[in-house]
mmCIF file of C-alpha atoms and ligand atoms in Angstrom:
data_model
loop_
_atom_site.group_PDB
_atom_site.id
_atom_site.type_symbol
_atom_site.label_atom_id
_atom_site.label_comp_id
_atom_site.label_asym_id
_atom_site.label_seq_id
_atom_site.Cartn_x
_atom_site.Cartn_y
_atom_site.Cartn_z
ATOM 1 C CA MET A 1 0.000 0.000 0.000
ATOM 2 C CA MET A 2 1.138 3.517 -0.707
ATOM 3 C CA LYS A 3 2.346 5.336 2.384
ATOM 4 C CA LYS A 4 0.457 8.611 2.402
ATOM 5 C CA ASN A 5 1.251 10.233 5.693
ATOM 6 C CA PHE A 6 4.171 10.029 7.987
ATOM 7 C CA LEU A 7 3.035 10.852 11.487
ATOM 8 C CA PRO A 8 5.857 12.078 13.659
ATOM 9 C CA GLN A 9 6.330 9.748 16.598
ATOM 10 C CA GLN A 10 6.061 12.652 18.985
ATOM 11 C CA TYR A 11 2.382 13.074 18.091
ATOM 12 C CA GLN A 12 1.646 9.692 19.546
ATOM 13 C CA LYS A 13 2.115 10.639 23.120
ATOM 14 C CA ASN A 14 3.543 7.693 24.944
ATOM 15 C CA SER A 15 1.661 7.429 28.195
ATOM 16 C CA MET A 16 4.541 5.391 29.606
ATOM 17 C CA LEU A 17 6.975 8.254 29.316
ATOM 18 C CA LYS A 18 6.881 10.493 32.354
ATOM 19 C CA ILE A 19 9.206 13.243 31.201
ATOM 20 C CA ASN A 20 8.152 13.928 27.640
ATOM 21 C CA HIS A 21 9.780 15.935 24.913
ATOM 22 C CA SER A 22 6.459 17.155 23.645
ATOM 23 C CA TYR A 23 3.381 18.180 25.504
ATOM 24 C CA LEU A 24 0.935 18.948 22.761
ATOM 25 C CA ILE A 25 -2.127 18.604 24.975
ATOM 26 C CA GLU A 26 -0.787 20.721 27.843
ATOM 27 C CA GLN A 27 0.276 23.474 25.438
ATOM 28 C CA PHE A 28 -3.352 24.287 24.762
ATOM 29 C CA SER A 29 -5.112 23.284 27.957
ATOM 30 C CA ASP A 30 -7.019 26.598 27.748
ATOM 31 C CA TYR A 31 -8.306 25.832 24.248
ATOM 32 C CA SER A 32 -11.853 27.003 25.024
ATOM 33 C CA LYS A 33 -10.677 30.630 25.089
ATOM 34 C CA ILE A 34 -9.204 30.199 21.620
ATOM 35 C CA PHE A 35 -12.373 28.490 20.343
ATOM 36 C CA LYS A 36 -14.315 31.609 21.292
ATOM 37 C CA LYS A 37 -11.985 33.797 19.268
ATOM 38 C CA ILE A 38 -12.128 31.423 16.315
ATOM 39 C CA GLN A 39 -15.915 31.472 16.466
ATOM 40 C CA LYS A 40 -15.780 35.189 15.709
ATOM 41 C CA VAL A 41 -13.501 34.581 12.725
ATOM 42 C CA VAL A 42 -15.828 31.925 11.345
ATOM 43 C CA LEU A 43 -18.912 34.058 11.840
ATOM 44 C CA LYS A 44 -17.229 36.790 9.811
ATOM 45 C CA GLY A 45 -16.085 34.367 7.113
ATOM 46 C CA ASP A 46 -12.598 35.824 7.427
ATOM 47 C CA TYR A 47 -10.445 32.809 6.528
ATOM 48 C CA THR A 48 -7.190 33.782 4.824
ATOM 49 C CA LEU A 49 -4.927 36.785 5.369
ATOM 50 C CA GLY A 50 -7.666 38.330 7.473
ATOM 51 C CA ASN A 51 -7.771 40.830 10.291
ATOM 52 C CA GLU A 52 -6.040 38.517 12.719
ATOM 53 C CA VAL A 53 -3.182 38.037 10.237
ATOM 54 C CA ASP A 54 -2.699 41.815 10.083
ATOM 55 C CA LYS A 55 -2.695 41.928 13.848
ATOM 56 C CA PHE A 56 -0.273 39.019 13.986
ATOM 57 C CA GLU A 57 2.182 40.740 11.639
ATOM 58 C CA LYS A 58 2.096 43.861 13.798
ATOM 59 C CA ASN A 59 2.574 41.835 16.993
ATOM 60 C CA ILE A 60 5.604 40.042 15.607
ATOM 61 C CA SER A 61 7.242 43.181 14.196
ATOM 62 C CA LYS A 62 6.939 44.832 17.574
ATOM 63 C CA ARG A 63 8.306 41.852 19.456
ATOM 64 C CA MET A 64 11.136 41.011 17.057
ATOM 65 C CA GLY A 65 12.145 44.606 16.322
ATOM 66 C CA SER A 66 11.526 44.379 12.589
ATOM 67 C CA LYS A 67 10.057 46.931 10.207
ATOM 68 C CA HIS A 68 8.018 44.234 8.477
ATOM 69 C CA THR A 69 6.551 40.798 9.094
ATOM 70 C CA VAL A 70 5.171 38.588 6.340
ATOM 71 C CA ALA A 71 2.983 35.721 7.559
ATOM 72 C CA VAL A 72 3.192 32.585 5.404
ATOM 73 C CA GLY A 73 2.106 28.950 5.326
ATOM 74 C CA ASN A 74 5.043 27.377 7.188
ATOM 75 C CA GLY A 75 8.733 27.750 8.044
ATOM 76 C CA THR A 76 9.953 25.973 4.926
ATOM 77 C CA ASP A 77 7.910 28.259 2.678
ATOM 78 C CA ALA A 78 9.340 31.219 4.579
ATOM 79 C CA LEU A 79 12.871 30.233 3.510
ATOM 80 C CA PHE A 80 11.823 29.286 -0.025
ATOM 81 C CA LEU A 81 9.879 32.500 -0.606
ATOM 82 C CA VAL A 82 12.798 34.668 0.518
ATOM 83 C CA LEU A 83 15.054 32.866 -1.974
ATOM 84 C CA LYS A 84 12.427 33.342 -4.699
ATOM 85 C CA ALA A 85 11.961 37.002 -3.758
ATOM 86 C CA PHE A 86 15.689 37.484 -4.385
ATOM 87 C CA ASN A 87 15.392 35.602 -7.714
ATOM 88 C CA ILE A 88 17.747 32.942 -6.437
ATOM 89 C CA GLY A 89 17.591 29.736 -8.449
ATOM 90 C CA LEU A 90 19.379 27.689 -11.078
ATOM 91 C CA GLY A 91 23.143 28.256 -11.150
ATOM 92 C CA ASP A 92 23.258 29.968 -7.762
ATOM 93 C CA GLU A 93 24.954 28.694 -4.626
ATOM 94 C CA ILE A 94 23.792 29.184 -1.053
ATOM 95 C CA ILE A 95 26.054 28.541 1.925
ATOM 96 C CA THR A 96 24.608 26.753 4.943
ATOM 97 C CA THR A 97 25.486 23.936 7.357
ATOM 98 C CA PRO A 98 24.913 20.200 7.226
ATOM 99 C CA PHE A 99 23.885 20.212 10.892
ATOM 100 C CA THR A 100 20.308 21.399 10.547
ATOM 101 C CA PHE A 101 16.786 20.212 9.927
ATOM 102 C CA ILE A 102 16.375 19.077 6.310
ATOM 103 C CA ALA A 103 13.993 21.958 5.509
ATOM 104 C CA THR A 104 16.853 24.483 5.499
ATOM 105 C CA VAL A 105 18.632 22.637 2.726
ATOM 106 C CA ALA A 106 15.441 21.547 0.975
ATOM 107 C CA SER A 107 14.370 25.174 0.570
ATOM 108 C CA ILE A 108 17.609 25.890 -1.303
ATOM 109 C CA ALA A 109 17.331 22.783 -3.472
ATOM 110 C CA THR A 110 13.660 23.256 -4.319
ATOM 111 C CA ALA A 111 14.337 26.885 -5.234
ATOM 112 C CA GLY A 112 16.689 25.411 -7.864
ATOM 113 C CA ALA A 113 19.937 26.528 -6.249
ATOM 114 C CA LYS A 114 22.841 24.459 -4.957
ATOM 115 C CA PRO A 115 23.379 24.035 -1.216
ATOM 116 C CA VAL A 116 27.052 24.451 -0.273
ATOM 117 C CA PHE A 117 27.947 23.244 3.199
ATOM 118 C CA VAL A 118 30.341 24.692 5.730
ATOM 119 C CA ASP A 119 31.123 22.769 8.915
ATOM 120 C CA VAL A 120 29.797 23.804 12.310
ATOM 121 C CA LYS A 121 31.562 24.555 15.590
ATOM 122 C CA ASP A 122 31.046 22.730 18.874
ATOM 123 C CA ASP A 123 28.067 25.011 19.558
ATOM 124 C CA TYR A 124 26.293 23.455 16.516
ATOM 125 C CA ASN A 125 26.329 26.755 14.612
ATOM 126 C CA ILE A 126 28.072 27.507 11.319
ATOM 127 C CA ASP A 127 31.810 28.130 11.675
ATOM 128 C CA GLU A 128 32.022 31.731 10.528
ATOM 129 C CA ASP A 129 35.776 31.391 9.959
ATOM 130 C CA LYS A 130 35.179 28.728 7.288
ATOM 131 C CA ILE A 131 32.584 30.637 5.287
ATOM 132 C CA GLU A 132 34.928 32.706 3.131
ATOM 133 C CA ALA A 133 36.670 29.627 1.747
ATOM 134 C CA ALA A 134 33.331 28.319 0.465
ATOM 135 C CA ILE A 135 32.396 31.473 -1.459
ATOM 136 C CA THR A 136 32.558 31.293 -5.257
ATOM 137 C CA LYS A 137 31.396 33.560 -8.076
ATOM 138 C CA LYS A 138 28.054 31.739 -7.912
ATOM 139 C CA THR A 139 27.409 32.347 -4.213
ATOM 140 C CA LYS A 140 24.340 34.502 -3.652
ATOM 141 C CA ALA A 141 23.556 34.142 0.052
ATOM 142 C CA ILE A 142 24.596 32.787 3.423
ATOM 143 C CA MET A 143 21.892 30.881 5.297
ATOM 144 C CA PRO A 144 23.014 30.464 8.914
ATOM 145 C CA VAL A 145 20.834 28.452 11.291
ATOM 146 C CA HIS A 146 20.472 29.566 14.911
ATOM 147 C CA TRP A 147 20.587 25.988 16.077
ATOM 148 C CA ALA A 148 18.588 25.190 19.213
ATOM 149 C CA GLY A 149 17.933 28.927 19.552
ATOM 150 C CA ARG A 150 21.557 30.009 19.966
ATOM 151 C CA PRO A 151 22.388 32.976 17.717
ATOM 152 C CA CYS A 152 25.223 32.490 15.235
ATOM 153 C CA GLU A 153 28.199 34.888 15.142
ATOM 154 C CA LEU A 154 26.159 37.484 13.312
ATOM 155 C CA LYS A 155 28.626 40.391 13.273
ATOM 156 C CA LYS A 156 31.248 38.334 11.464
ATOM 157 C CA ILE A 157 28.723 36.742 9.122
ATOM 158 C CA LYS A 158 27.285 40.132 8.191
ATOM 159 C CA LYS A 159 30.780 41.495 7.564
ATOM 160 C CA ILE A 160 31.615 38.644 5.178
ATOM 161 C CA ALA A 161 28.251 39.052 3.433
ATOM 162 C CA ASP A 162 28.815 42.786 2.961
ATOM 163 C CA LYS A 163 32.329 42.211 1.607
ATOM 164 C CA TYR A 164 31.103 39.775 -1.068
ATOM 165 C CA LYS A 165 27.666 41.409 -1.577
ATOM 166 C CA LEU A 166 25.762 38.342 -0.372
ATOM 167 C CA LYS A 167 22.331 38.157 1.229
ATOM 168 C CA VAL A 168 22.008 36.904 4.796
ATOM 169 C CA ILE A 169 18.933 34.726 5.210
ATOM 170 C CA GLN A 170 18.765 33.447 8.779
ATOM 171 C CA ASP A 171 16.909 30.224 9.444
ATOM 172 C CA SER A 172 15.538 31.355 12.801
ATOM 173 C CA CYS A 173 12.979 28.579 13.234
ATOM 174 C CA HIS A 174 14.489 27.719 16.645
ATOM 175 C CA ALA A 175 15.175 31.283 17.633
ATOM 176 C CA ILE A 176 12.059 33.278 18.458
ATOM 177 C CA ASP A 177 13.036 35.884 21.104
ATOM 178 C CA ALA A 178 16.774 35.199 20.686
ATOM 179 C CA LYS A 179 19.140 38.174 20.824
ATOM 180 C CA TYR A 180 22.701 38.805 19.733
ATOM 181 C CA HIS A 181 24.768 41.239 21.814
ATOM 182 C CA GLY A 182 21.540 42.722 23.109
ATOM 183 C CA GLN A 183 20.247 43.347 19.596
ATOM 184 C CA HIS A 184 17.433 41.849 17.575
ATOM 185 C CA ILE A 185 18.793 39.254 15.132
ATOM 186 C CA VAL A 186 16.963 40.894 12.229
ATOM 187 C CA ASN A 187 19.450 43.783 12.423
ATOM 188 C CA PHE A 188 22.085 41.452 10.953
ATOM 189 C CA ALA A 189 19.927 39.957 8.229
ATOM 190 C CA ASP A 190 18.178 40.590 4.997
ATOM 191 C CA ALA A 191 15.510 38.288 6.373
ATOM 192 C CA CYS A 192 14.900 35.946 9.306
ATOM 193 C CA THR A 193 12.464 33.070 8.897
ATOM 194 C CA PHE A 194 10.365 31.296 11.525
ATOM 195 C CA SER A 195 8.093 28.291 11.923
ATOM 196 C CA MET A 196 5.092 27.966 14.248
ATOM 197 C CA HIS A 197 4.721 24.198 13.886
ATOM 198 C CA PRO A 198 3.216 22.613 17.034
ATOM 199 C CA LEU A 199 6.680 21.498 18.173
ATOM 200 C CA LYS A 200 8.283 24.951 17.945
ATOM 201 C CA ASN A 201 8.600 27.429 20.836
ATOM 202 C CA LEU A 202 5.821 29.643 19.450
ATOM 203 C CA ASN A 203 3.371 26.991 18.357
ATOM 204 C CA ILE A 204 -0.083 26.898 16.806
ATOM 205 C CA TRP A 205 -2.712 24.328 15.777
ATOM 206 C CA GLY A 206 -1.008 23.208 12.619
ATOM 207 C CA ASP A 207 1.374 24.777 10.129
ATOM 208 C CA GLY A 208 2.331 28.415 9.983
ATOM 209 C CA GLY A 209 5.391 30.567 9.547
ATOM 210 C CA PHE A 210 6.626 34.089 8.997
ATOM 211 C CA ILE A 211 9.453 36.224 7.722
ATOM 212 C CA ILE A 212 10.781 39.349 9.386
ATOM 213 C CA THR A 213 12.832 41.974 7.582
ATOM 214 C CA ASN A 214 13.842 45.614 7.745
ATOM 215 C CA LYS A 215 13.982 45.848 3.948
ATOM 216 C CA SER A 216 10.825 47.393 2.534
ATOM 217 C CA ASP A 217 11.524 46.225 -1.030
ATOM 218 C CA LEU A 218 11.819 42.640 0.122
ATOM 219 C CA ALA A 219 8.665 42.839 2.249
ATOM 220 C CA LYS A 220 6.732 44.274 -0.667
ATOM 221 C CA ARG A 221 7.880 41.472 -2.941
ATOM 222 C CA LEU A 222 7.045 38.832 -0.315
ATOM 223 C CA TYR A 223 3.518 40.178 0.247
ATOM 224 C CA LEU A 224 3.060 39.798 -3.489
ATOM 225 C CA ILE A 225 4.514 36.337 -4.030
ATOM 226 C CA ARG A 226 2.875 34.666 -1.035
ATOM 227 C CA ASN A 227 -0.499 35.430 -2.655
ATOM 228 C CA HIS A 228 -0.316 34.484 -6.365
ATOM 229 C CA GLY A 229 1.484 37.690 -7.309
ATOM 230 C CA LEU A 230 -1.873 39.465 -7.230
ATOM 231 C CA ILE A 231 -1.997 43.194 -6.590
ATOM 232 C CA ASN A 232 -5.791 43.037 -6.568
ATOM 233 C CA ARG A 233 -8.454 40.542 -7.564
ATOM 234 C CA ASP A 234 -7.924 40.921 -11.321
ATOM 235 C CA ASN A 235 -4.326 42.018 -11.770
ATOM 236 C CA CYS A 236 -1.292 39.799 -11.446
ATOM 237 C CA ASP A 237 2.206 41.322 -11.445
ATOM 238 C CA VAL A 238 4.140 38.060 -11.395
ATOM 239 C CA PHE A 239 3.304 34.344 -11.440
ATOM 240 C CA ALA A 240 3.955 33.172 -7.927
ATOM 241 C CA PHE A 241 2.851 30.988 -5.043
ATOM 242 C CA ASN A 242 0.119 30.440 -2.521
ATOM 243 C CA SER A 243 1.520 30.461 0.980
ATOM 244 C CA ARG A 244 -0.942 32.411 3.098
ATOM 245 C CA LEU A 245 -1.306 32.075 6.837
ATOM 246 C CA ASP A 246 -4.825 30.974 7.788
ATOM 247 C CA THR A 247 -6.735 33.544 9.811
ATOM 248 C CA ILE A 248 -7.620 30.790 12.273
ATOM 249 C CA GLN A 249 -3.963 29.982 12.863
ATOM 250 C CA ALA A 250 -3.127 33.675 13.216
ATOM 251 C CA THR A 251 -5.825 33.826 15.904
ATOM 252 C CA VAL A 252 -4.139 30.989 17.777
ATOM 253 C CA ALA A 253 -0.743 32.657 17.368
ATOM 254 C CA ASN A 254 -1.974 36.042 18.625
ATOM 255 C CA TYR A 255 -3.454 34.416 21.700
ATOM 256 C CA LYS A 256 -0.257 32.501 22.353
ATOM 257 C CA ILE A 257 1.962 35.563 21.914
ATOM 258 C CA LYS A 258 -0.179 37.552 24.320
ATOM 259 C CA THR A 259 -0.631 34.942 27.035
ATOM 260 C CA LYS A 260 2.187 32.385 26.805
ATOM 261 C CA LEU A 261 5.283 33.294 24.851
ATOM 262 C CA ASN A 262 7.009 35.316 27.586
ATOM 263 C CA ASN A 263 6.716 32.395 29.951
ATOM 264 C CA ILE A 264 7.795 29.854 27.323
ATOM 265 C CA THR A 265 10.999 31.759 26.629
ATOM 266 C CA LYS A 266 11.714 32.519 30.269
ATOM 267 C CA LYS A 267 11.105 28.994 31.459
ATOM 268 C CA ARG A 268 13.258 27.386 28.770
ATOM 269 C CA ILE A 269 16.157 29.681 29.653
ATOM 270 C CA PHE A 270 15.652 29.015 33.361
ATOM 271 C CA ASN A 271 15.544 25.246 32.827
ATOM 272 C CA ALA A 272 18.647 25.287 30.644
ATOM 273 C CA LYS A 273 20.583 27.142 33.348
ATOM 274 C CA LEU A 274 19.543 24.511 35.881
ATOM 275 C CA PHE A 275 20.610 21.763 33.494
ATOM 276 C CA ASP A 276 23.994 23.456 32.978
ATOM 277 C CA LYS A 277 24.526 23.629 36.728
ATOM 278 C CA GLU A 278 23.564 20.013 37.341
ATOM 279 C CA LEU A 279 25.292 18.468 34.345
ATOM 280 C CA LYS A 280 28.627 20.258 34.436
ATOM 281 C CA LYS A 281 29.603 18.067 37.385
ATOM 282 C CA ILE A 282 29.459 14.943 35.226
ATOM 283 C CA PRO A 283 32.768 14.254 33.444
ATOM 284 C CA ASN A 284 31.284 12.288 30.519
ATOM 285 C CA VAL A 285 28.938 15.107 29.593
ATOM 286 C CA LYS A 286 30.130 18.049 27.513
ATOM 287 C CA LEU A 287 28.036 21.210 27.558
ATOM 288 C CA VAL A 288 27.912 23.973 24.989
ATOM 289 C CA GLN A 289 30.104 26.831 26.197
ATOM 290 C CA ARG A 290 27.728 29.663 27.099
ATOM 291 C CA ASP A 291 28.401 33.216 25.954
ATOM 292 C CA LYS A 292 26.835 36.060 27.911
ATOM 293 C CA ASN A 293 26.460 38.085 24.714
ATOM 294 C CA LEU A 294 24.028 35.543 23.290
ATOM 295 C CA LYS A 295 20.441 35.237 24.439
ATOM 296 C CA GLU A 296 19.771 31.566 23.712
ATOM 297 C CA VAL A 297 16.140 30.500 23.800
ATOM 298 C CA PHE A 298 16.673 26.724 23.988
ATOM 299 C CA HIS A 299 14.303 25.295 21.466
ATOM 300 C CA LEU A 300 16.441 22.265 22.293
ATOM 301 C CA TYR A 301 18.729 21.554 25.214
ATOM 302 C CA GLN A 302 21.577 19.464 23.847
ATOM 303 C CA VAL A 303 24.620 17.906 25.471
ATOM 304 C CA ASN A 304 27.405 15.834 23.974
ATOM 305 C CA VAL A 305 28.021 12.570 25.705
ATOM 306 C CA ASN A 306 30.086 9.404 25.594
ATOM 307 C CA HIS A 307 28.166 6.176 24.874
ATOM 308 C CA ARG A 308 25.300 8.293 23.567
ATOM 309 C CA ASP A 309 23.074 5.550 22.169
ATOM 310 C CA LYS A 310 23.304 3.479 25.342
ATOM 311 C CA LEU A 311 22.602 6.496 27.520
ATOM 312 C CA LYS A 312 19.576 7.364 25.414
ATOM 313 C CA LYS A 313 18.215 3.840 25.772
ATOM 314 C CA PHE A 314 18.867 3.915 29.513
ATOM 315 C CA LEU A 315 17.038 7.224 29.942
ATOM 316 C CA ASN A 316 14.128 6.088 27.775
ATOM 317 C CA LYS A 317 13.807 3.014 30.009
ATOM 318 C CA LYS A 318 13.635 5.349 32.990
ATOM 319 C CA ASN A 319 10.684 7.136 31.347
ATOM 320 C CA ILE A 320 12.714 10.100 30.160
ATOM 321 C CA ASP A 321 12.131 11.086 26.547
ATOM 322 C CA ALA A 322 15.718 11.845 25.515
ATOM 323 C CA LYS A 323 15.950 12.340 21.742
ATOM 324 C CA ILE A 324 18.519 12.835 19.007
ATOM 325 C CA HIS A 325 18.369 15.963 16.850
ATOM 326 C CA TYR A 326 19.667 14.619 14.455
ATOM 327 C CA PRO A 327 21.617 11.400 13.922
ATOM 328 C CA ILE A 328 22.413 11.976 10.212
ATOM 329 C CA PRO A 329 24.016 15.209 8.964
ATOM 330 C CA ILE A 330 22.385 16.437 5.767
ATOM 331 C CA HIS A 331 25.377 15.867 3.481
ATOM 332 C CA LEU A 332 25.148 12.133 4.254
ATOM 333 C CA GLN A 333 21.407 11.861 3.524
ATOM 334 C CA LYS A 334 20.324 9.935 0.457
ATOM 335 C CA ALA A 335 18.651 13.097 -0.841
ATOM 336 C CA ALA A 336 22.050 14.852 -0.869
ATOM 337 C CA LYS A 337 23.839 12.213 -2.946
ATOM 338 C CA TYR A 338 23.874 14.377 -6.081
ATOM 339 C CA LEU A 339 25.918 16.989 -4.233
ATOM 340 C CA LYS A 340 28.747 14.408 -4.047
ATOM 341 C CA TYR A 341 29.821 15.031 -0.480
ATOM 342 C CA LYS A 342 31.344 12.154 1.429
ATOM 343 C CA LYS A 343 32.084 10.974 4.946
ATOM 344 C CA ASN A 344 34.611 13.132 6.845
ATOM 345 C CA ASP A 345 33.866 16.198 4.714
ATOM 346 C CA PHE A 346 32.417 17.916 7.798
ATOM 347 C CA PRO A 347 34.070 16.240 10.788
ATOM 348 C CA ILE A 348 32.526 18.406 13.532
ATOM 349 C CA ALA A 349 28.973 17.990 12.249
ATOM 350 C CA GLU A 350 29.588 14.245 11.936
ATOM 351 C CA LYS A 351 31.060 14.029 15.443
ATOM 352 C CA LEU A 352 28.130 15.972 16.925
ATOM 353 C CA ALA A 353 25.636 13.732 15.148
ATOM 354 C CA LYS A 354 27.208 10.797 16.998
ATOM 355 C CA THR A 355 27.405 12.384 20.451
ATOM 356 C CA THR A 356 24.491 14.781 20.754
ATOM 357 C CA LEU A 357 21.541 14.106 23.030
ATOM 358 C CA SER A 358 18.505 16.363 23.618
ATOM 359 C CA LEU A 359 16.814 16.496 27.006
ATOM 360 C CA PRO A 360 13.282 17.885 27.512
ATOM 361 C CA VAL A 361 13.593 21.566 28.460
ATOM 362 C CA HIS A 362 10.092 22.979 27.816
ATOM 363 C CA GLU A 363 7.946 25.091 30.129
ATOM 364 C CA PHE A 364 6.258 22.113 31.756
ATOM 365 C CA ILE A 365 9.562 20.713 33.024
ATOM 366 C CA ASN A 366 10.444 21.686 36.592
ATOM 367 C CA LYS A 367 13.472 21.579 38.839
ATOM 368 C CA LYS A 368 12.587 18.146 40.180
ATOM 369 C CA ASP A 369 12.507 16.715 36.649
ATOM 370 C CA ILE A 370 15.863 18.261 35.835
ATOM 371 C CA VAL A 371 17.548 16.947 38.977
ATOM 372 C CA LYS A 372 16.068 13.544 38.247
ATOM 373 C CA MET A 373 17.427 13.523 34.697
ATOM 374 C CA ALA A 374 20.856 14.649 35.886
ATOM 375 C CA ASN A 375 20.895 11.971 38.594
ATOM 376 C CA TYR A 376 20.093 9.230 36.107
ATOM 377 C CA ILE A 377 22.828 10.413 33.766
ATOM 378 C CA SER A 378 25.258 10.469 36.649
ATOM 379 C CA LEU A 379 24.178 6.973 37.711
ATOM 380 C CA PHE A 380 24.650 5.675 34.169
ATOM 381 C CA TYR A 381 28.319 6.639 34.153
ATOM 382 C CA ASN A 382 29.063 5.839 37.795
ATOM 383 C CA LYS A 383 27.687 2.315 37.472
ATOM 384 C CA ARG A 384 29.195 1.928 33.996
ATOM 385 C CA TYR A 385 25.891 0.842 32.507
ATOM 386 C CA TYR A 386 27.433 1.330 29.068
ATOM 387 C CA LYS A 387 29.549 -1.801 29.486
HETATM 388 C C1 PLP B 401 11.008 23.476 11.800
HETATM 389 C C2 PLP B 401 12.153 23.959 11.021
HETATM 390 C C3 PLP B 401 12.020 24.374 9.698
HETATM 391 C C4 PLP B 401 10.747 24.195 8.887
HETATM 392 O O1 PLP B 401 9.609 24.681 9.460
HETATM 393 P P1 PLP B 401 8.175 24.083 9.004
HETATM 394 O O2 PLP B 401 7.214 25.066 9.581
HETATM 395 O O3 PLP B 401 8.068 22.727 9.594
HETATM 396 O O4 PLP B 401 8.140 24.064 7.530
HETATM 397 C C5 PLP B 401 13.122 24.891 9.059
HETATM 398 N N1 PLP B 401 14.303 24.976 9.677
HETATM 399 C C6 PLP B 401 14.491 24.571 10.938
HETATM 400 C C7 PLP B 401 15.825 24.720 11.572
HETATM 401 C C8 PLP B 401 13.429 24.037 11.653
HETATM 402 O O5 PLP B 401 13.615 23.592 12.886
#
C-alpha cells in the first residue's frame, strides 16, 4: 500500500513516558478561550490573510524589532519564498550547514539553487571562519541556522556578506526571542524566517510561519509572491505561489503571543541554566560553552556525551524522553547524494551527530525533573551501565 502520511512519533504521546519531549495537549489546555476567538472569525467568514493576520504581523514586528513581518504557510515556505523574492535559483549557490533540519537545505534545493555546506563549531552553529573559503562567483547568500535557539556569530557573518555582496537569510525557526549582543537578530539579516509548527517554541494548531525583515523592497515582494502575485483581484504582477497564513492559525498565534510566549521563553532559559549547573559536574557530559552576549532561547537543550546511544536507551527506560536531533548530517542523507559530499567532509557535524543528546527543556519541566534527569545520567556513568 502507498504510504500517504508520515506521522511524527512525537504526536503519539507515549503514556509510559513520564518526562516527555512534547506536551501537545498541555500546550493548549485553555483551548476554550481560543475556540471563542475562532468562532468570531468563522462568523465573519474571514479565513485567509484576514484581520487577525494583520494583527499578527504587527505583533511580531513589535516583538522582534523588525520593520516588516510577512505571515506565510510554514517555516519551509518562509525560507523558499525569501530565496524566490531574491530571484535565487538555477546556477546559484547558497552557503549553509549540514547540521540542521532538512527543511533548510530543501528550501535551497527546491528553489533550484545548490546548497554548499560549511562545517559547524562545537556550539552546533556555522563556523564563521570557514565561510569565506566556500564562497565562489556563484554564491548569492549565506543561510546560517540559529541551532537550538543560539544565535550564530552574526557580526562576522554580516561582515563577510557585505564584503562579497551576499544576502544573509537566517533560518531562525528555533530562535524566536533570541538576541545577539543585546540586539534583535533581524538587524544582521536581509531576512529571518520562523516556523510555528506545534513542536516549535511559538506553536499553533497546525502549520504556519513568517518572515521578518527591515527591507521594505523585500517585504513588498514577499507580500506579493505569497499570494499568487496578485496586486488586486484581477491584476497579477508576477506568477507566484500560494503560501498564506490561515486567519484561524493567526488567531491561535496572537493568543499565544499575548498569554504564553514570555513564559515559554523565560522557562526554557531558566531550565537550561539549571541543566547546565547540574550536568557540568558529570565528566562524561560536555556542555555547549555559554556566551553572555548571546540570548539563547533553547528550542532544544543538547549535550554531547560518551556512549550516547546506550545512555539514550537507559534514559528512555527510565521514562525520560531523551531524543537525538539529528543522527544523520544532511550531506550524508540519500537526498544529498547528487551533491557528491562524502564521509569526513564535515568532521565536527559528523562528530556531533554521533554524540548529541537532547533532554526535555520545555515550560512544563520543573526543577525536580531536571535533577532527576541529571541523577540518572550520573548513575549511568558511575555504574558503567554502558559496558
Ligand atoms: C522546523 C524547522 C524548519 C521548517 O519549518 P516548518 O514550519 O516545519 O516548515 C526549518 N528549519 C528549521 C531549523 C526548523 O527547525
